CSV table of C-alpha atoms in Angstrom, one decimal:
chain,number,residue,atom,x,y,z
W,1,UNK,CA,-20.0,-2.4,-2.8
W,2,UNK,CA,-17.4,-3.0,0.4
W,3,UNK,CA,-15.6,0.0,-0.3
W,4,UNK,CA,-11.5,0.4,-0.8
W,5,UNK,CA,-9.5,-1.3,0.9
W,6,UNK,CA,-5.8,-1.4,2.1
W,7,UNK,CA,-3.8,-4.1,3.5
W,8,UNK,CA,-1.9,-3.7,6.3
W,9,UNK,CA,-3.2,-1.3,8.0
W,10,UNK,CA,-0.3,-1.0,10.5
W,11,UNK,CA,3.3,-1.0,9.6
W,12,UNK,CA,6.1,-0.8,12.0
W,13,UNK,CA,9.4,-1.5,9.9
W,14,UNK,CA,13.3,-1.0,10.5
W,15,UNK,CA,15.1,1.5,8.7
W,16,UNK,CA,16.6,0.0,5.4
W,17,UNK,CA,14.0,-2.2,5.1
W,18,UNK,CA,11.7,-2.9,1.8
W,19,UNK,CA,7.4,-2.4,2.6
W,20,UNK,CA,5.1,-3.4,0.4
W,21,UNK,CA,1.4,-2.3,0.4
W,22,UNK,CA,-1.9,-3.5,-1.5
W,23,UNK,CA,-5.0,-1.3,-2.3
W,24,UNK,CA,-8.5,-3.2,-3.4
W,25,UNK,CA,-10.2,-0.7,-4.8
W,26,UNK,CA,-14.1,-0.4,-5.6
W,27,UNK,CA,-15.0,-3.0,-8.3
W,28,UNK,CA,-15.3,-1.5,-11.8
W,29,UNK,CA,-13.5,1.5,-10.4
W,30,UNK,CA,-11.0,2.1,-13.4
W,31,UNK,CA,-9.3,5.1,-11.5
W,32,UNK,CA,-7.1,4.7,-8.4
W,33,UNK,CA,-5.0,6.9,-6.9
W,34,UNK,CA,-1.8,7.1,-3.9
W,35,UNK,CA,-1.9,9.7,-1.5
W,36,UNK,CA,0.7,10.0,1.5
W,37,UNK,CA,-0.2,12.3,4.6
W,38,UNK,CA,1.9,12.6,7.2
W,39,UNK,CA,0.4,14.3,10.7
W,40,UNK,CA,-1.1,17.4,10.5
W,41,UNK,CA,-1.5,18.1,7.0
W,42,UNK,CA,-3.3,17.2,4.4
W,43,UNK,CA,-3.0,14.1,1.6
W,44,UNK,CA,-0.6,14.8,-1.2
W,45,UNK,CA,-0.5,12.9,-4.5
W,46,UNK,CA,2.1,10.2,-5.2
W,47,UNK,CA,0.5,8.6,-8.3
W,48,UNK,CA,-2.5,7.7,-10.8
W,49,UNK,CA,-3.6,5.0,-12.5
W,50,UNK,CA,-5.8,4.3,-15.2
W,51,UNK,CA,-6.7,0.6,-15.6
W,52,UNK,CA,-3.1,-0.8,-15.6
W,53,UNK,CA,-1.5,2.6,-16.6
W,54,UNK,CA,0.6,4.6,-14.2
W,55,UNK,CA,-0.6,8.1,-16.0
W,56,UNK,CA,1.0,9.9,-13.5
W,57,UNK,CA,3.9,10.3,-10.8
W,58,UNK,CA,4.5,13.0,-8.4
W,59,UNK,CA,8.0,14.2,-7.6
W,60,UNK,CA,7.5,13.1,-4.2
W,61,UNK,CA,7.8,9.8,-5.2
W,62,UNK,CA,11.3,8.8,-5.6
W,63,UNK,CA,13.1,5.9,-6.9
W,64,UNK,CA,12.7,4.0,-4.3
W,65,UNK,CA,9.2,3.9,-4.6
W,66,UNK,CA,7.3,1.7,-7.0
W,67,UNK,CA,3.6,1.3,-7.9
W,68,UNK,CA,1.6,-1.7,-9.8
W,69,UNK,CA,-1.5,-2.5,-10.8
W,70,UNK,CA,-1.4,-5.1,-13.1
W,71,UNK,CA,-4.4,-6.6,-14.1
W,72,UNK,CA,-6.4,-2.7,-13.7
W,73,UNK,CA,-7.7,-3.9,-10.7
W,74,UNK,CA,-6.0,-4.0,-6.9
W,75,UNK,CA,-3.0,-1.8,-6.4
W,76,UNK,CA,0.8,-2.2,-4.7
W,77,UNK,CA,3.1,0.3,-3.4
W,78,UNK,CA,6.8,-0.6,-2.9
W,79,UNK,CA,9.3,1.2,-0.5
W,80,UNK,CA,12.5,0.1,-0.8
W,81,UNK,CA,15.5,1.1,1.8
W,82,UNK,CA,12.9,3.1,4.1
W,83,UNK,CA,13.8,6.1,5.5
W,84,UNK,CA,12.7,7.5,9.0
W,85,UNK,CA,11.2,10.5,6.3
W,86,UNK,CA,8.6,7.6,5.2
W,87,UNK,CA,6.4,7.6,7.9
W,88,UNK,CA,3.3,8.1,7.3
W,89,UNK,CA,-0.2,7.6,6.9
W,90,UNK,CA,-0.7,6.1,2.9
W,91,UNK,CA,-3.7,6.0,1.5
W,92,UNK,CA,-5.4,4.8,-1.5
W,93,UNK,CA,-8.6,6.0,-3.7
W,94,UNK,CA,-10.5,4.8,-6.5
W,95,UNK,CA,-13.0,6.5,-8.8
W,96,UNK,CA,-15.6,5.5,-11.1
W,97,UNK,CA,-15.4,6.5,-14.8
W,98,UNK,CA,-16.6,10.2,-15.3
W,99,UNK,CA,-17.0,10.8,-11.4
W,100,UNK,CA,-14.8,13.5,-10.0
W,101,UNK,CA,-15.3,12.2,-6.6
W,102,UNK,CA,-12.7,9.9,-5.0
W,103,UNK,CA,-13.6,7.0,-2.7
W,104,UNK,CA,-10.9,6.3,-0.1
W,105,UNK,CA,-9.6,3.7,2.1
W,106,UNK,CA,-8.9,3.4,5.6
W,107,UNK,CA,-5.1,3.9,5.0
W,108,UNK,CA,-1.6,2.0,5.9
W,109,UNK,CA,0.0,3.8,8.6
W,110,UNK,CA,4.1,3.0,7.9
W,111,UNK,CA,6.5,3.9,11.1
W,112,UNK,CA,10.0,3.8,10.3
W,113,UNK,CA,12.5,3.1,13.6
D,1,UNK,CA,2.9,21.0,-2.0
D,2,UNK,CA,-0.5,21.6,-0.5
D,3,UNK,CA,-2.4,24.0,-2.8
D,4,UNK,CA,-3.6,26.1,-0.5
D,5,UNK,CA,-4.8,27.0,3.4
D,6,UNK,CA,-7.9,26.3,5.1
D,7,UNK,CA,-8.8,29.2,7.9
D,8,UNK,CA,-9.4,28.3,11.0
D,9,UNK,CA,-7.3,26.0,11.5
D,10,UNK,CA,-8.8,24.6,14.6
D,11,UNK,CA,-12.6,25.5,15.7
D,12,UNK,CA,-14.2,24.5,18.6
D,13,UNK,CA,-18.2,24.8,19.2
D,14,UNK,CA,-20.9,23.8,20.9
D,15,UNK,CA,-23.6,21.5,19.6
D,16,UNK,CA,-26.4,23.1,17.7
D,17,UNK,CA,-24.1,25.6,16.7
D,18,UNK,CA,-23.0,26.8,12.9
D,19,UNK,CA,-19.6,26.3,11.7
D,20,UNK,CA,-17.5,27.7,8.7
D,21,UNK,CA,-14.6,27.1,7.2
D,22,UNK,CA,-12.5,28.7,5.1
D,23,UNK,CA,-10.4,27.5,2.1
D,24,UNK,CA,-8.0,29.1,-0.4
D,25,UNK,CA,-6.5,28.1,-3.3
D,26,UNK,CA,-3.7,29.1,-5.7
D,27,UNK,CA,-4.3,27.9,-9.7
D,28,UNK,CA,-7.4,27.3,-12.0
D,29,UNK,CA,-9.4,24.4,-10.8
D,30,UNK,CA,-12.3,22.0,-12.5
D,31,UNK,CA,-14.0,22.0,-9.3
D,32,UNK,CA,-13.5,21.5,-5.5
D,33,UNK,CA,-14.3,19.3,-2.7
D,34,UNK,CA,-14.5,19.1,0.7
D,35,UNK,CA,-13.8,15.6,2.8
D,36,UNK,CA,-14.0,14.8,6.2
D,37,UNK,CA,-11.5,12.4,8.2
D,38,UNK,CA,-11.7,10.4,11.6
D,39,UNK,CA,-8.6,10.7,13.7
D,40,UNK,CA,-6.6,8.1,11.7
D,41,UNK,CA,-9.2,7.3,9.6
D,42,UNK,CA,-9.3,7.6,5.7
D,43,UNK,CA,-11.2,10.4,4.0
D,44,UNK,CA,-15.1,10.9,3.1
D,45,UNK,CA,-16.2,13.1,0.4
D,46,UNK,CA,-19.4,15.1,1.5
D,47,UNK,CA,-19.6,17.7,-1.4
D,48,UNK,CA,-18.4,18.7,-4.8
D,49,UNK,CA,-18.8,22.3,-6.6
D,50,UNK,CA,-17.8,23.1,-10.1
D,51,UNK,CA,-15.8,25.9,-11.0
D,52,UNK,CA,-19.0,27.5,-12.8
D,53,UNK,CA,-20.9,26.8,-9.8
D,54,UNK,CA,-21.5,29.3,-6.8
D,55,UNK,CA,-23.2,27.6,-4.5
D,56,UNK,CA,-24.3,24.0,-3.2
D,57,UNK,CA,-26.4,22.6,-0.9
D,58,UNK,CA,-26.5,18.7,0.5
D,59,UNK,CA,-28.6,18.1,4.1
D,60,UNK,CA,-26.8,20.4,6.8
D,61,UNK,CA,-24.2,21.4,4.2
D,62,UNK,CA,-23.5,24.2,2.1
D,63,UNK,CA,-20.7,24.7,-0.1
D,64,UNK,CA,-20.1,28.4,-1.7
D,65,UNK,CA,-17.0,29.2,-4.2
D,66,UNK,CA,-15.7,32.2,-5.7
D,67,UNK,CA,-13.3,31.8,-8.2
D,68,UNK,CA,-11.9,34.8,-9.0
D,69,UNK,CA,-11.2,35.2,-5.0
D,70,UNK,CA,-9.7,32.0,-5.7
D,71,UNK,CA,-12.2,30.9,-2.3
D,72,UNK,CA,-14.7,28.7,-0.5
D,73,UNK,CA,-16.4,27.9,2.0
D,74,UNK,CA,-18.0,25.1,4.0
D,75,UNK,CA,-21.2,25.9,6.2
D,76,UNK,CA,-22.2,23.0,8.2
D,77,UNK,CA,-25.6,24.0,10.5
D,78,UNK,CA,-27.1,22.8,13.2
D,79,UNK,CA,-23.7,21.2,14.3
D,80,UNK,CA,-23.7,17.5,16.3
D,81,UNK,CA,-20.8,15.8,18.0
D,82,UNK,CA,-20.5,13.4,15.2
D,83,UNK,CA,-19.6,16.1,13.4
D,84,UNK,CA,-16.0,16.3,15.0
D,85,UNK,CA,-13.3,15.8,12.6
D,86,UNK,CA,-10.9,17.4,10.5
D,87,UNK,CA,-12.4,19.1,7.2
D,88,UNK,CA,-10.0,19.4,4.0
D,89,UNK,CA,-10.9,20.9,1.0
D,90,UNK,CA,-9.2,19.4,-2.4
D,91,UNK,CA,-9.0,21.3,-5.7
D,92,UNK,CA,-8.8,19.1,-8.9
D,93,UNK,CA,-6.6,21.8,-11.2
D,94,UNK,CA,-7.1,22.6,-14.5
D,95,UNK,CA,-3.9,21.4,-15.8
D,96,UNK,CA,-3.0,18.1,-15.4
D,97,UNK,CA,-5.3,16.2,-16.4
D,98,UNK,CA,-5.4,13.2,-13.9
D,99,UNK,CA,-8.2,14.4,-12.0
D,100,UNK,CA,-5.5,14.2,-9.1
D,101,UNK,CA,-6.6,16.3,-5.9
D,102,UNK,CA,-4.7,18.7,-4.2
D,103,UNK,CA,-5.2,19.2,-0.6
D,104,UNK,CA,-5.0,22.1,1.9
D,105,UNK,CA,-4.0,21.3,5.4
D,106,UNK,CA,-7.3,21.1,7.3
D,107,UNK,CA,-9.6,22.5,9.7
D,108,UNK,CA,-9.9,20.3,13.2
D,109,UNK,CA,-13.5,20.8,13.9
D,110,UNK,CA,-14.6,20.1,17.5
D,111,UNK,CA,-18.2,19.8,18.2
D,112,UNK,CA,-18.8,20.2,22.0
D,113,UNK,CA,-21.6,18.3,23.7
């Protein structure tokens, strides 16, 4: 078990710019999840997916933000035309069928300039 | 949004020493938990307590809801520097049904030597 992980883990991106991110989640985790935190507070819920389904998409997320996960097993997030407003912290989560607990990764800190 | 408040919002203590903290919530929940983050690290889950559960125990930790206060707490004993970091506390609502969390903003924990 190595855990969830995220890839980058830093990035620094121009304003306008597209950003993609990948989450690896816990093999045989069927759950995963997209959290955004920003400093200060707390993680709040951008998406859901079961397998390869996107069950669920917060409000927060825009249209300019996309989420896969094709095959039901790692995870992207797209930004396209950032904003200053997307900096944050992003992190990813995976569960395992009929757990309640989520297992999360180390996170992709996006700054905007 | 954030769901609800955790009280303090920054505690400061020296080692050996108790610490609680405080967390409210706004709608009908399945059950709660409580993570802990590193500066800029992703979260941890230490503990999870259903909604028709009252209390919990797990090593130095102890977990205590009240539902119809819409409440809970974390009691962490005999504290240790390790045990600096922020403290959230994540409600899975009722409705929904993604198993999604919902995250207050925090308590920063310091644990002085």
């Amino acid at each position: 078990d190595t855990g969830v992980s995220q890839d980058p883990r830093h990035k620094i991106t121009k304003r306008g710019q597209n950003v993609t991110f990948r989450c690896d989640p816990i093999s045989e985790h069927n759950r995963l999840y997209w959290y955004r935190q920003t400093l200060g507070q707390g993680p709040e819920f951008l998406t859901y997916f079961q397998n390869e389904a996107q069950l669920e998409k917060s409000r927060l997320l825009s249209d300019r933000f996309s989420a896969e996960r094709p095959k039901g097993s790692f995870s992207t997030l797209e930004i396209q035309r950032t904003e200053q407003g997307d900096s944050a912290m992003y992190l990813c989560a995976s569960s395992s069928p009929g757990a309640d607990e989520q297992y999360f990764g180390p996170g992709t800190r996006l700054t905007v300039t | 949004s954030q769901q609800g408040e955790e009280d303090p919002q920054a505690l400061s203590i020296q080692e050996g020493e108790n610490a609680t903290m405080n967390c409210s919530y706004k709608t009908s929940i399945n059950n709660l938990q409580w993570y802990r983050q590193n500066s800029g690290r992703g979260l941890v889950h230490l503990i999870l307590i259903r909604s028709n559960e009252r209390e919990k125990h797990s090593g130095r930790l102890r977990v205590t809801l009240d539902t119809s206060k819409k409440s809970s707490s974390l009691l962490i004993t005999a504290s240790r520097a390790a045990d600096t970091a922020s403290y959230f506390c994540a409600t899975e609502p009722t409705q929904g049904g993604s198993e999604k969390l919902v995250f207050g903003k925090g308590t920063k924990l310091t644990v002085n030597p």
